[in-house]
Amino acid sequence: MRTVLVTGPGGAGRTTLAAATALAAARKGARALLLTTESSAPETVLGTSLGAEAATPIAPGLHARRIDPGDRFRQEFLAFQERAGAALDLLGAAPLDEDELTELPGSEDFALLQALRAEHASDAWDTVVVDMPSAAETIRLLALPNQVRRYLRRLLPPERQAARALRPVLAQLAGVPMPAQKLYEAAERWETELSAVQRVIDDPGTSVRLVTEAGPVATANLRAIRAGLALHGRRTDGVIVNRLLPTGSADPFLAALSGSQQTALKGLREEFPDVPVHEVAHLGRDPRGVDELDALIGGPAGGIGDTGEPGETGETGETGDNDRNGGTAGHRPDPWTVEDRLATDGLLVWRVPLPGAERRGLGLVRRGDEIVVTVGRFRRIRTLPSVLRRCTVSGAGLRDGVLEIRFSPDPDLWPKSD
């Protein structure tokens, strides 16, 4: 199964190109689904209203579904309230009714991830195309499952010995029995759900496709976005440059705009030498309906609908925070690789691919057995591989789009030879 996450700067036309990508997959015989959280734009583009409960047929082989974050939030909150009823009664809390619930910030992210996991598990589709939020929000959203799981492990560690020992003390302080068991059961449910979502994100068939317009700031914006995606191990399988004007116009105004676009297009190809850059012509109007989406697919757009085979192009993704450098069935290999230079330099080097990263926005901090890497406005925390936990950080440098973190064996922790 292929999952294509379509994102880009705001206003670049990602919803339209996400719909065109899904339609192109359906035209090639795939069972394709378009997922979106937008309410009106996808319906305008597709020319029909979308249901939230089930996928709506759009064209032969193509369905679309609109995710309703508010409904998802209400269902989850009411279920949580019912499970925690005993604890809430002890605290004297008054339960909330369904008609007074309004979704909280962030609920849309969880609704989208849950819907993606459910559709991935259904085995009903060959290709799922997701109309994602803007690029910066997409990067944070894709990092969310691992971050929340890390928080849960820190706040509610799976080892319950400490909690069992503290329960009598906490009960005396609070004056009521402490529902620790219920708390851990809830944490286990969250861990199960988040792990399933993470498997979809890390799946070899999942990739990110960037949509942009060809403007003077496009290259700089996408450079930062690419670095953020690479920091979290996400694979970019293509860049779609939207709304390109025809060249050779006799009108000086249009000729100047087209020339500016072609200059930006050249810069994008230089910035993404290893990623396909597809051109989409400006139709002179906003596409509406399947017929006009077909015009995008059949025009100079080239391969906007090519979903390819998993792992075919672009940066390599990863399996998550683990110590493996090799891949296994159903997972891409971890791009953060450890290079052994002990024999020559007395060092181990952790190589972190960060295409698009710049030195001025780069930060690196070690916290115990974890390393914190900051690239511009994006940050990631990773657990050190076991061999590097017995080392100290001796330096780091960014070269040719790769961050090299140098580690020296700690004499007090490194195994001593006989």
Short mmCIF file of C-alpha atoms in Angstrom, two decimals, residues 76-363:
data_model
loop_
_atom_site.label_atom_id
_atom_site.label_comp_id
_atom_site.label_asym_id
_atom_site.label_seq_id
_atom_site.Cartn_x
_atom_site.Cartn_y
_atom_site.Cartn_z
CA GLU A 76 -13.15 10.08 22.57
CA PHE A 77 -13.93 12.50 25.40
CA LEU A 78 -17.23 10.82 26.27
CA ALA A 79 -15.56 7.38 26.24
CA PHE A 80 -12.78 8.66 28.52
CA GLN A 81 -15.34 10.25 30.83
CA GLU A 82 -17.22 6.96 31.10
CA ARG A 83 -14.05 4.97 31.85
CA ALA A 84 -12.95 7.48 34.48
CA GLY A 85 -16.42 7.76 36.03
CA ALA A 86 -15.41 6.27 39.40
CA ALA A 87 -12.44 8.58 39.81
CA LEU A 88 -14.48 11.62 38.77
CA ASP A 89 -17.18 10.70 41.31
CA LEU A 90 -14.55 10.55 44.07
CA LEU A 91 -13.41 14.04 43.12
CA GLY A 92 -16.96 15.37 43.02
CA ALA A 93 -16.67 16.28 39.30
CA ALA A 94 -19.79 16.93 37.23
CA PRO A 95 -19.66 15.09 33.87
CA LEU A 96 -20.00 17.06 30.65
CA ASP A 97 -22.80 16.43 28.15
CA GLU A 98 -22.14 15.82 24.46
CA ASP A 99 -23.89 19.00 23.32
CA GLU A 100 -21.55 21.22 25.37
CA LEU A 101 -18.31 19.74 24.01
CA THR A 102 -16.20 21.72 21.55
CA GLU A 103 -12.94 20.25 20.25
CA LEU A 104 -9.72 21.51 21.76
CA PRO A 105 -6.63 22.70 19.85
CA GLY A 106 -4.73 19.70 18.55
CA SER A 107 -7.79 17.46 18.21
CA GLU A 108 -7.62 17.76 14.41
CA ASP A 109 -4.11 16.26 14.41
CA PHE A 110 -5.16 13.21 16.39
CA ALA A 111 -8.31 12.76 14.28
CA LEU A 112 -6.26 12.78 11.07
CA LEU A 113 -3.70 10.31 12.42
CA GLN A 114 -6.41 7.98 13.73
CA ALA A 115 -8.25 8.04 10.40
CA LEU A 116 -5.02 7.32 8.51
CA ARG A 117 -4.31 4.35 10.78
CA ALA A 118 -7.86 3.00 10.37
CA GLU A 119 -7.81 3.26 6.57
CA HIS A 120 -4.35 1.69 6.45
CA ALA A 121 -5.58 -1.26 8.52
CA SER A 122 -8.75 -1.71 6.44
CA ASP A 123 -6.86 -3.13 3.43
CA ALA A 124 -9.51 -1.50 1.24
CA TRP A 125 -7.10 0.72 -0.71
CA ASP A 126 -3.97 0.46 -2.83
CA THR A 127 -3.18 4.17 -2.49
CA VAL A 128 -4.19 6.66 0.20
CA VAL A 129 -3.47 10.32 -0.54
CA VAL A 130 -3.74 12.65 2.46
CA ASP A 131 -4.41 16.36 2.12
CA MET A 132 -2.15 17.41 4.98
CA PRO A 133 -1.93 20.76 6.81
CA SER A 134 0.79 23.29 5.90
CA ALA A 135 4.31 21.92 5.82
CA ALA A 136 5.50 23.13 9.24
CA GLU A 137 2.36 21.73 10.89
CA THR A 138 2.76 18.46 8.98
CA ILE A 139 6.29 17.98 10.30
CA ARG A 140 5.08 18.50 13.87
CA LEU A 141 2.07 16.23 13.30
CA LEU A 142 4.22 13.36 11.98
CA ALA A 143 6.51 13.73 15.02
CA LEU A 144 3.56 13.72 17.42
CA PRO A 145 3.10 9.96 18.05
CA ASN A 146 6.74 9.40 19.06
CA GLN A 147 6.76 12.54 21.20
CA VAL A 148 3.58 11.60 23.08
CA ARG A 149 4.86 8.05 23.59
CA ARG A 150 8.07 9.47 25.06
CA TYR A 151 6.09 11.68 27.43
CA LEU A 152 3.96 8.71 28.51
CA ARG A 153 7.04 6.58 29.21
CA ARG A 154 8.55 9.36 31.32
CA LEU A 155 5.38 10.20 33.26
CA LEU A 156 3.93 6.68 33.48
CA PRO A 157 6.78 4.18 33.12
CA PRO A 158 5.70 0.63 32.25
CA GLU A 159 7.44 -0.61 35.39
CA ARG A 160 4.73 -0.19 37.99
CA GLN A 161 6.73 -1.01 41.12
CA ALA A 162 7.17 2.63 42.05
CA ALA A 163 3.49 3.35 41.52
CA ARG A 164 2.46 0.39 43.66
CA ALA A 165 4.76 1.52 46.45
CA LEU A 166 3.43 5.07 46.34
CA ARG A 167 -0.28 4.24 46.20
CA PRO A 168 -0.79 3.98 50.00
CA VAL A 169 1.09 7.24 50.53
CA LEU A 170 -0.85 9.05 47.83
CA ALA A 171 -4.13 7.68 49.14
CA GLN A 172 -3.34 9.04 52.63
CA LEU A 173 -2.45 12.45 51.23
CA ALA A 174 -5.54 12.66 49.04
CA GLY A 175 -7.90 11.03 51.49
CA VAL A 176 -9.36 8.81 48.76
CA PRO A 177 -8.22 5.65 47.00
CA MET A 178 -5.91 6.43 44.07
CA PRO A 179 -7.09 4.97 40.72
CA ALA A 180 -3.55 4.16 39.58
CA GLN A 181 -4.63 0.99 37.79
CA LYS A 182 -7.09 2.89 35.61
CA LEU A 183 -4.41 5.45 34.81
CA TYR A 184 -1.99 2.78 33.61
CA GLU A 185 -4.71 1.03 31.63
CA ALA A 186 -5.43 4.29 29.82
CA ALA A 187 -1.71 4.79 29.16
CA GLU A 188 -1.50 1.28 27.68
CA ARG A 189 -4.42 2.02 25.34
CA TRP A 190 -2.76 5.25 24.21
CA GLU A 191 0.55 3.44 23.68
CA THR A 192 -1.15 0.78 21.54
CA GLU A 193 -2.93 3.38 19.41
CA LEU A 194 0.12 5.60 19.01
CA SER A 195 2.33 2.63 18.12
CA ALA A 196 -0.10 1.65 15.36
CA VAL A 197 -0.06 5.20 13.98
CA GLN A 198 3.74 5.28 14.11
CA ARG A 199 3.94 2.06 12.11
CA VAL A 200 1.90 3.69 9.34
CA ILE A 201 4.15 6.77 9.33
CA ASP A 202 7.29 4.63 9.27
CA ASP A 203 5.95 2.21 6.65
CA PRO A 204 8.15 1.92 3.54
CA GLY A 205 5.16 2.88 1.41
CA THR A 206 4.63 6.23 3.16
CA SER A 207 6.20 9.36 1.70
CA VAL A 208 5.78 13.14 1.65
CA ARG A 209 5.09 15.14 -1.50
CA LEU A 210 5.68 18.90 -1.46
CA VAL A 211 3.52 21.38 -3.38
CA THR A 212 4.83 24.89 -3.98
CA GLU A 213 4.50 27.84 -6.31
CA ALA A 214 7.55 29.09 -8.19
CA GLY A 215 8.36 32.35 -6.43
CA PRO A 216 11.46 34.12 -5.15
CA VAL A 217 11.10 32.68 -1.63
CA ALA A 218 10.06 29.16 -2.68
CA THR A 219 13.56 27.68 -2.60
CA ALA A 220 14.38 29.10 0.84
CA ASN A 221 11.05 27.93 2.28
CA LEU A 222 11.37 24.41 0.90
CA ARG A 223 14.98 24.17 2.05
CA ALA A 224 13.86 24.67 5.67
CA ILE A 225 10.92 22.28 5.19
CA ARG A 226 13.16 19.61 3.69
CA ALA A 227 15.57 19.87 6.62
CA GLY A 228 12.69 19.49 9.10
CA LEU A 229 11.35 16.43 7.29
CA ALA A 230 14.82 14.87 7.16
CA LEU A 231 15.34 15.53 10.89
CA HIS A 232 12.37 13.27 11.62
CA GLY A 233 13.32 10.70 8.98
CA ARG A 234 10.50 11.45 6.58
CA ARG A 235 10.98 10.60 2.89
CA THR A 236 10.32 13.29 0.25
CA ASP A 237 9.28 11.55 -2.98
CA GLY A 238 8.67 14.61 -5.14
CA VAL A 239 8.17 18.35 -5.47
CA ILE A 240 5.21 19.68 -7.47
CA VAL A 241 5.62 23.24 -8.75
CA ASN A 242 2.12 24.57 -9.27
CA ARG A 243 0.56 27.30 -11.46
CA LEU A 244 3.38 27.79 -13.92
CA LEU A 245 2.69 30.36 -16.64
CA PRO A 246 3.57 29.60 -20.29
CA THR A 247 6.91 30.86 -21.52
CA GLY A 248 7.47 33.08 -24.55
CA SER A 249 4.51 35.41 -23.99
CA ALA A 250 4.45 38.65 -26.04
CA ASP A 251 2.96 40.45 -23.06
CA PRO A 252 5.86 42.04 -21.10
CA PHE A 253 4.05 41.62 -17.78
CA LEU A 254 3.37 37.90 -18.29
CA ALA A 255 6.86 37.39 -19.74
CA ALA A 256 8.43 38.90 -16.61
CA LEU A 257 6.29 36.73 -14.31
CA SER A 258 7.11 33.62 -16.33
CA GLY A 259 10.83 34.46 -16.29
CA SER A 260 10.75 34.84 -12.51
CA GLN A 261 9.00 31.46 -12.22
CA GLN A 262 11.55 29.76 -14.46
CA THR A 263 14.40 31.18 -12.36
CA ALA A 264 12.75 29.84 -9.20
CA LEU A 265 12.12 26.49 -10.91
CA LYS A 266 15.79 26.20 -11.77
CA GLY A 267 16.69 26.94 -8.14
CA LEU A 268 14.32 24.23 -6.94
CA ARG A 269 15.87 21.65 -9.26
CA GLU A 270 19.32 22.56 -7.95
CA GLU A 271 18.06 22.36 -4.37
CA PHE A 272 16.45 18.93 -4.93
CA PRO A 273 18.89 17.13 -7.27
CA ASP A 274 17.85 13.69 -6.01
CA VAL A 275 14.07 14.29 -5.92
CA PRO A 276 11.75 14.53 -8.97
CA VAL A 277 10.46 18.07 -9.57
CA HIS A 278 7.17 18.09 -11.50
CA GLU A 279 5.69 21.09 -13.30
CA VAL A 280 1.97 21.91 -13.28
CA ALA A 281 0.68 24.50 -15.73
CA HIS A 282 -1.65 27.30 -14.69
CA LEU A 283 -5.09 26.55 -16.16
CA GLY A 284 -6.15 30.18 -15.94
CA ARG A 285 -8.72 29.23 -13.28
CA ASP A 286 -9.07 27.13 -10.16
CA PRO A 287 -9.80 23.52 -11.22
CA ARG A 288 -13.28 22.26 -10.37
CA GLY A 289 -14.49 18.74 -10.90
CA VAL A 290 -12.91 15.54 -12.13
CA ASP A 291 -12.65 16.68 -15.77
CA GLU A 292 -10.50 19.69 -14.89
CA LEU A 293 -8.37 17.59 -12.55
CA ASP A 294 -7.81 15.28 -15.50
CA ALA A 295 -6.46 18.31 -17.37
CA LEU A 296 -3.82 18.73 -14.68
CA ILE A 297 -2.85 15.07 -14.87
CA GLY A 298 -2.67 14.99 -18.65
CA GLY A 299 -0.84 18.29 -19.06
CA PRO A 300 2.84 19.09 -18.51
CA ALA A 301 2.45 17.96 -14.90
CA GLY A 302 4.31 14.82 -15.90
CA GLY A 303 4.39 12.49 -12.91
CA ILE A 304 2.28 14.23 -10.28
CA GLY A 305 0.22 11.09 -10.00
CA ASP A 306 3.15 8.68 -9.96
CA THR A 307 3.12 6.92 -6.63
CA GLY A 308 5.86 4.51 -7.65
CA GLU A 309 7.06 1.66 -5.53
CA PRO A 310 7.88 2.03 -1.83
CA GLY A 311 11.34 3.40 -1.31
CA GLU A 312 11.78 4.17 -5.01
CA THR A 313 12.95 7.80 -4.76
CA GLY A 314 13.84 10.49 -2.27
CA GLU A 315 15.38 10.41 1.18
CA THR A 316 15.26 7.29 3.25
CA GLY A 317 12.91 7.17 6.21
CA GLU A 318 13.43 5.32 9.45
CA THR A 319 11.93 2.81 11.80
CA GLY A 320 11.83 5.02 14.87
CA ASP A 321 14.02 5.42 17.92
CA ASN A 322 16.01 2.21 18.06
CA ASP A 323 19.55 0.95 17.89
CA ARG A 324 19.34 -0.72 14.49
CA ASN A 325 21.05 0.56 11.40
CA GLY A 326 19.70 -2.14 9.09
CA GLY A 327 16.14 -2.49 7.84
CA THR A 328 13.70 -5.31 8.46
CA ALA A 329 10.65 -6.49 6.58
CA GLY A 330 8.05 -3.72 6.56
CA HIS A 331 10.49 -1.04 7.72
CA ARG A 332 12.95 1.32 6.09
CA PRO A 333 16.50 1.32 7.43
CA ASP A 334 17.37 3.97 9.99
CA PRO A 335 19.26 6.76 8.18
CA TRP A 336 21.05 7.77 11.40
CA THR A 337 24.02 5.45 11.04
CA VAL A 338 27.03 4.90 13.32
CA GLU A 339 30.43 4.87 11.59
CA ASP A 340 33.27 3.07 13.39
CA ARG A 341 36.50 5.07 13.23
CA LEU A 342 38.02 3.64 16.39
CA ALA A 343 40.94 2.03 14.60
CA THR A 344 41.96 5.18 12.72
CA ASP A 345 40.76 8.17 14.78
CA GLY A 346 39.64 6.65 18.09
CA LEU A 347 36.10 7.88 17.37
CA LEU A 348 32.58 6.70 16.64
CA VAL A 349 30.60 9.03 14.35
CA TRP A 350 26.81 9.26 14.32
CA ARG A 351 25.87 10.43 10.82
CA VAL A 352 22.54 12.31 10.58
CA PRO A 353 21.34 13.18 7.02
CA LEU A 354 19.97 16.75 7.09
CA PRO A 355 19.67 18.00 3.48
CA GLY A 356 18.74 21.66 3.48
CA ALA A 357 20.02 22.34 7.01
CA GLU A 358 22.18 25.40 7.67
CA ARG A 359 24.80 25.85 10.39
CA ARG A 360 23.23 29.00 11.81
CA GLY A 361 20.02 27.20 12.76
CA LEU A 362 21.64 24.03 14.06
CA GLY A 363 21.68 23.05 17.75
#
